[in-house]
Amino acid sequence: MNGLVLAIDTATPAVTAGVVRRDASEVKVLGERVTLDARAHAEQLTPNVLGAMADAGVAMADLDAVVVGCGPGPFTGLRVGMATAAAYAHALDVPVYGVCSLDAIGIDTLGEALVVTDARRREVYWARYRDGVRVGGPEVSAPADVPAGALTVAGSPDHAALFDLPRLTPTYPTASGLVRVVGFSQPPEPLVPLYLRRPDAKPRSEQTR
């Protein structure tokens, strides 16, 4: 698929929105806004989308598709991005593609790389990559329980620092990374969030038991 793509990710503290032009030869970012604030997903996503659209000089009606990171990530932030992406796609009658947010980081790595992001509870979300292609994960675990074997690490700076490995530049999902990992040749599948574990909140009936 060629054309203009709106890319959104809220699976990490980075609230990312960008407009990307995709054709047979390249992926070009026309506008991108990123806010680093783990508590501002709901407040910042729409302003970032509108800002990216203005920077790109395009209108909503010009979009041909929407891409959204489906995690893994915390429940609240992840829902904000996925619900927003689905709403835009429905309103514009364009397809929406979900991707693993870690892939949008890992695609810019070389060799045997580990990508990690904050899973809270002293744990990390992680996946393994070989020359930008995922070969393991995504999973969630304590840093000490992540299987060895990677030669470098990328992702959340604070959590990448927990591993005694050379650090790579990619830290958070980018608009370019989100679009480049999509298999546009296939019809989009239903959006499925990668929570990887149950929510902290429990139904009252379960609390009683």
Coordinates of C-alpha atoms in Angstrom, one line a residue:
M1 CA 0.0 0.0 0.0
N2 CA 1.3 3.4 -0.9
G3 CA 0.1 6.7 0.5
L4 CA -0.2 8.7 3.7
V5 CA -0.2 6.9 7.0
L6 CA -1.0 8.2 10.5
A7 CA 1.2 6.3 13.0
I8 CA 0.3 6.3 16.7
D9 CA 1.9 4.7 19.8
T10 CA 1.2 5.0 23.5
A11 CA 2.7 1.8 24.8
T12 CA 5.6 3.5 26.4
P13 CA 6.1 6.9 28.2
A14 CA 6.6 8.3 24.6
V15 CA 3.2 9.6 23.3
T16 CA 4.0 9.3 19.6
A17 CA 2.1 10.6 16.6
G18 CA 3.4 11.0 13.0
V19 CA 2.4 11.3 9.4
V20 CA 4.4 9.1 7.0
R21 CA 4.4 9.0 3.3
R22 CA 5.0 5.4 2.1
D23 CA 5.7 4.3 -1.5
A24 CA 7.5 1.5 -3.2
S25 CA 11.0 2.9 -2.6
E26 CA 10.9 4.7 0.8
V27 CA 9.2 5.7 4.0
K28 CA 9.4 9.4 4.6
V29 CA 8.2 11.1 7.9
L30 CA 6.4 14.3 7.0
G31 CA 5.6 15.3 10.5
E32 CA 6.1 13.8 14.0
R33 CA 5.3 14.9 17.5
V34 CA 6.5 13.0 20.6
T35 CA 5.9 13.8 24.3
L36 CA 7.7 11.9 27.0
D37 CA 5.2 11.7 29.8
A38 CA 3.9 8.4 31.2
R39 CA 0.9 10.2 32.7
A40 CA -0.1 12.3 29.6
H41 CA -1.2 9.8 27.0
A42 CA -4.9 10.9 27.0
E43 CA -4.1 14.6 27.2
Q44 CA -1.3 14.7 24.6
L45 CA -2.2 12.2 21.9
T46 CA -4.8 14.3 20.1
P47 CA -2.7 17.5 20.2
N48 CA 0.3 15.5 18.9
V49 CA -1.8 14.0 16.1
L50 CA -3.0 17.5 15.1
G51 CA 0.5 18.9 15.4
A52 CA 2.0 16.2 13.2
M53 CA -0.8 16.7 10.6
A54 CA -0.1 20.5 10.6
D55 CA 3.7 19.9 10.3
A56 CA 3.0 17.6 7.4
G57 CA 0.7 20.0 5.7
V58 CA -2.0 17.4 5.2
A59 CA -5.6 17.0 6.2
M60 CA -7.3 14.0 7.8
A61 CA -9.2 13.3 4.6
D62 CA -5.8 12.8 2.9
L63 CA -4.9 9.7 5.0
D64 CA -4.9 6.3 3.5
A65 CA -4.3 4.2 6.6
V66 CA -3.6 4.2 10.3
V67 CA -1.0 2.2 12.1
V68 CA -0.9 1.8 15.9
G69 CA 1.4 0.2 18.4
C70 CA -0.5 -2.6 20.3
G71 CA 2.1 -3.0 23.0
P72 CA 3.2 -4.6 25.1
G73 CA 2.4 -1.8 27.5
P74 CA 0.5 -0.6 30.5
F75 CA -3.3 -1.0 30.3
T76 CA -4.4 2.6 30.4
G77 CA -1.9 4.1 28.0
L78 CA -2.3 1.3 25.5
R79 CA -6.0 1.7 25.4
V80 CA -5.8 5.4 24.7
G81 CA -3.7 4.9 21.6
M82 CA -5.6 1.9 20.2
A83 CA -9.0 3.4 20.8
T84 CA -7.9 6.6 19.1
A85 CA -6.4 4.8 16.1
A86 CA -9.6 2.7 15.7
A87 CA -11.8 5.8 15.9
Y88 CA -9.8 7.7 13.3
A89 CA -9.8 4.7 10.9
H90 CA -13.6 4.2 11.4
A91 CA -14.3 7.9 10.8
L92 CA -12.1 8.1 7.7
D93 CA -13.1 4.7 6.4
V94 CA -9.5 3.6 6.0
P95 CA -7.7 0.4 7.3
V96 CA -6.0 0.3 10.7
Y97 CA -3.0 -1.9 11.2
G98 CA -1.7 -3.0 14.7
V99 CA 1.9 -3.8 15.3
C100 CA 4.1 -4.8 18.2
S101 CA 5.5 -1.6 19.7
L102 CA 8.8 -3.4 20.5
D103 CA 9.2 -4.1 16.7
A104 CA 9.1 -0.4 16.0
I105 CA 12.2 -0.1 18.1
G106 CA 13.9 -3.4 17.1
I107 CA 13.6 -2.7 13.4
D108 CA 16.4 -0.2 13.8
T109 CA 18.8 -2.6 15.5
L110 CA 21.6 -4.7 14.0
G111 CA 23.0 -8.0 15.0
E112 CA 21.7 -9.9 18.1
A113 CA 19.8 -7.2 20.0
L114 CA 17.5 -7.0 23.0
V115 CA 14.8 -4.4 23.2
V116 CA 13.3 -3.6 26.6
T117 CA 10.6 -1.2 27.9
D118 CA 9.1 -0.5 31.3
A119 CA 6.6 -3.0 32.5
R120 CA 6.5 -1.6 36.0
R121 CA 6.5 -3.9 39.1
R122 CA 10.3 -4.0 38.6
E123 CA 9.8 -5.9 35.4
V124 CA 10.5 -5.3 31.7
Y125 CA 8.7 -6.0 28.5
W126 CA 11.3 -7.5 26.1
A127 CA 11.9 -9.1 22.8
R128 CA 15.0 -10.4 20.9
Y129 CA 16.0 -9.3 17.4
R130 CA 18.4 -10.4 14.7
D131 CA 19.2 -7.7 12.2
G132 CA 15.9 -6.0 13.0
V133 CA 13.7 -9.1 12.8
R134 CA 12.1 -10.4 16.0
V135 CA 13.3 -13.9 16.9
G136 CA 12.0 -14.1 20.5
G137 CA 9.2 -12.6 22.6
P138 CA 7.5 -10.4 23.4
E139 CA 7.5 -11.4 27.0
V140 CA 7.4 -9.8 30.5
S141 CA 9.8 -10.7 33.3
A142 CA 12.2 -9.4 35.8
P143 CA 15.5 -8.2 34.2
A144 CA 17.4 -11.0 35.8
D145 CA 15.1 -13.6 34.1
V146 CA 15.5 -12.3 30.6
P147 CA 17.4 -15.0 28.6
A148 CA 21.0 -14.2 27.8
G149 CA 22.4 -14.2 24.3
A150 CA 21.9 -10.7 23.0
L151 CA 25.0 -8.6 22.2
T152 CA 23.4 -5.2 22.5
V153 CA 20.4 -3.6 24.1
A154 CA 17.9 -0.9 23.0
G155 CA 14.7 0.6 24.4
S156 CA 13.8 2.5 27.5
P157 CA 17.1 4.1 28.7
D158 CA 16.5 3.5 32.4
H159 CA 15.7 -0.2 31.8
A160 CA 18.3 -0.8 29.1
A161 CA 20.8 0.4 31.7
L162 CA 19.9 -2.7 33.8
F163 CA 21.7 -4.9 31.3
D164 CA 25.5 -5.1 31.0
L165 CA 25.4 -4.7 27.2
P166 CA 26.4 -2.0 24.8
R167 CA 23.6 0.5 24.3
L168 CA 22.0 1.2 20.9
T169 CA 20.4 4.5 19.9
P170 CA 16.7 3.4 19.5
T171 CA 14.7 4.1 22.6
Y172 CA 11.0 4.5 21.9
P173 CA 8.7 3.6 19.0
T174 CA 8.9 6.1 16.1
A175 CA 6.4 6.9 13.3
S176 CA 8.9 5.5 10.8
G177 CA 9.5 2.3 12.7
L178 CA 5.8 1.7 13.2
V179 CA 5.1 2.0 9.5
R180 CA 8.1 0.0 8.4
V181 CA 7.1 -3.1 10.4
V182 CA 3.6 -3.3 8.9
G183 CA 2.8 -6.0 6.3
F184 CA 0.6 -3.8 4.1
S185 CA 0.4 -6.6 1.5
Q186 CA -2.0 -8.5 3.9
P187 CA -5.5 -7.4 5.0
P188 CA -5.4 -5.8 8.5
E189 CA -6.3 -8.1 11.4
P190 CA -8.5 -7.0 14.4
L191 CA -6.5 -4.9 16.9
V192 CA -5.5 -7.0 19.8
P193 CA -3.6 -5.4 22.8
L194 CA -0.5 -7.1 24.0
Y195 CA -1.0 -6.8 27.7
L196 CA 1.0 -10.0 28.6
R197 CA -0.5 -10.1 32.1
R198 CA -3.8 -9.5 33.8
P199 CA -4.8 -6.0 35.0
D200 CA -4.1 -4.8 38.5
A201 CA -7.8 -4.0 39.1
K202 CA -10.0 -7.0 39.8
P203 CA -13.8 -7.4 39.6
R204 CA -15.6 -7.1 42.9
S205 CA -16.8 -10.8 42.6
E206 CA -13.1 -11.9 42.3
Q207 CA -12.1 -9.8 45.2
T208 CA -14.7 -11.4 47.4
R209 CA -13.6 -14.9 46.5

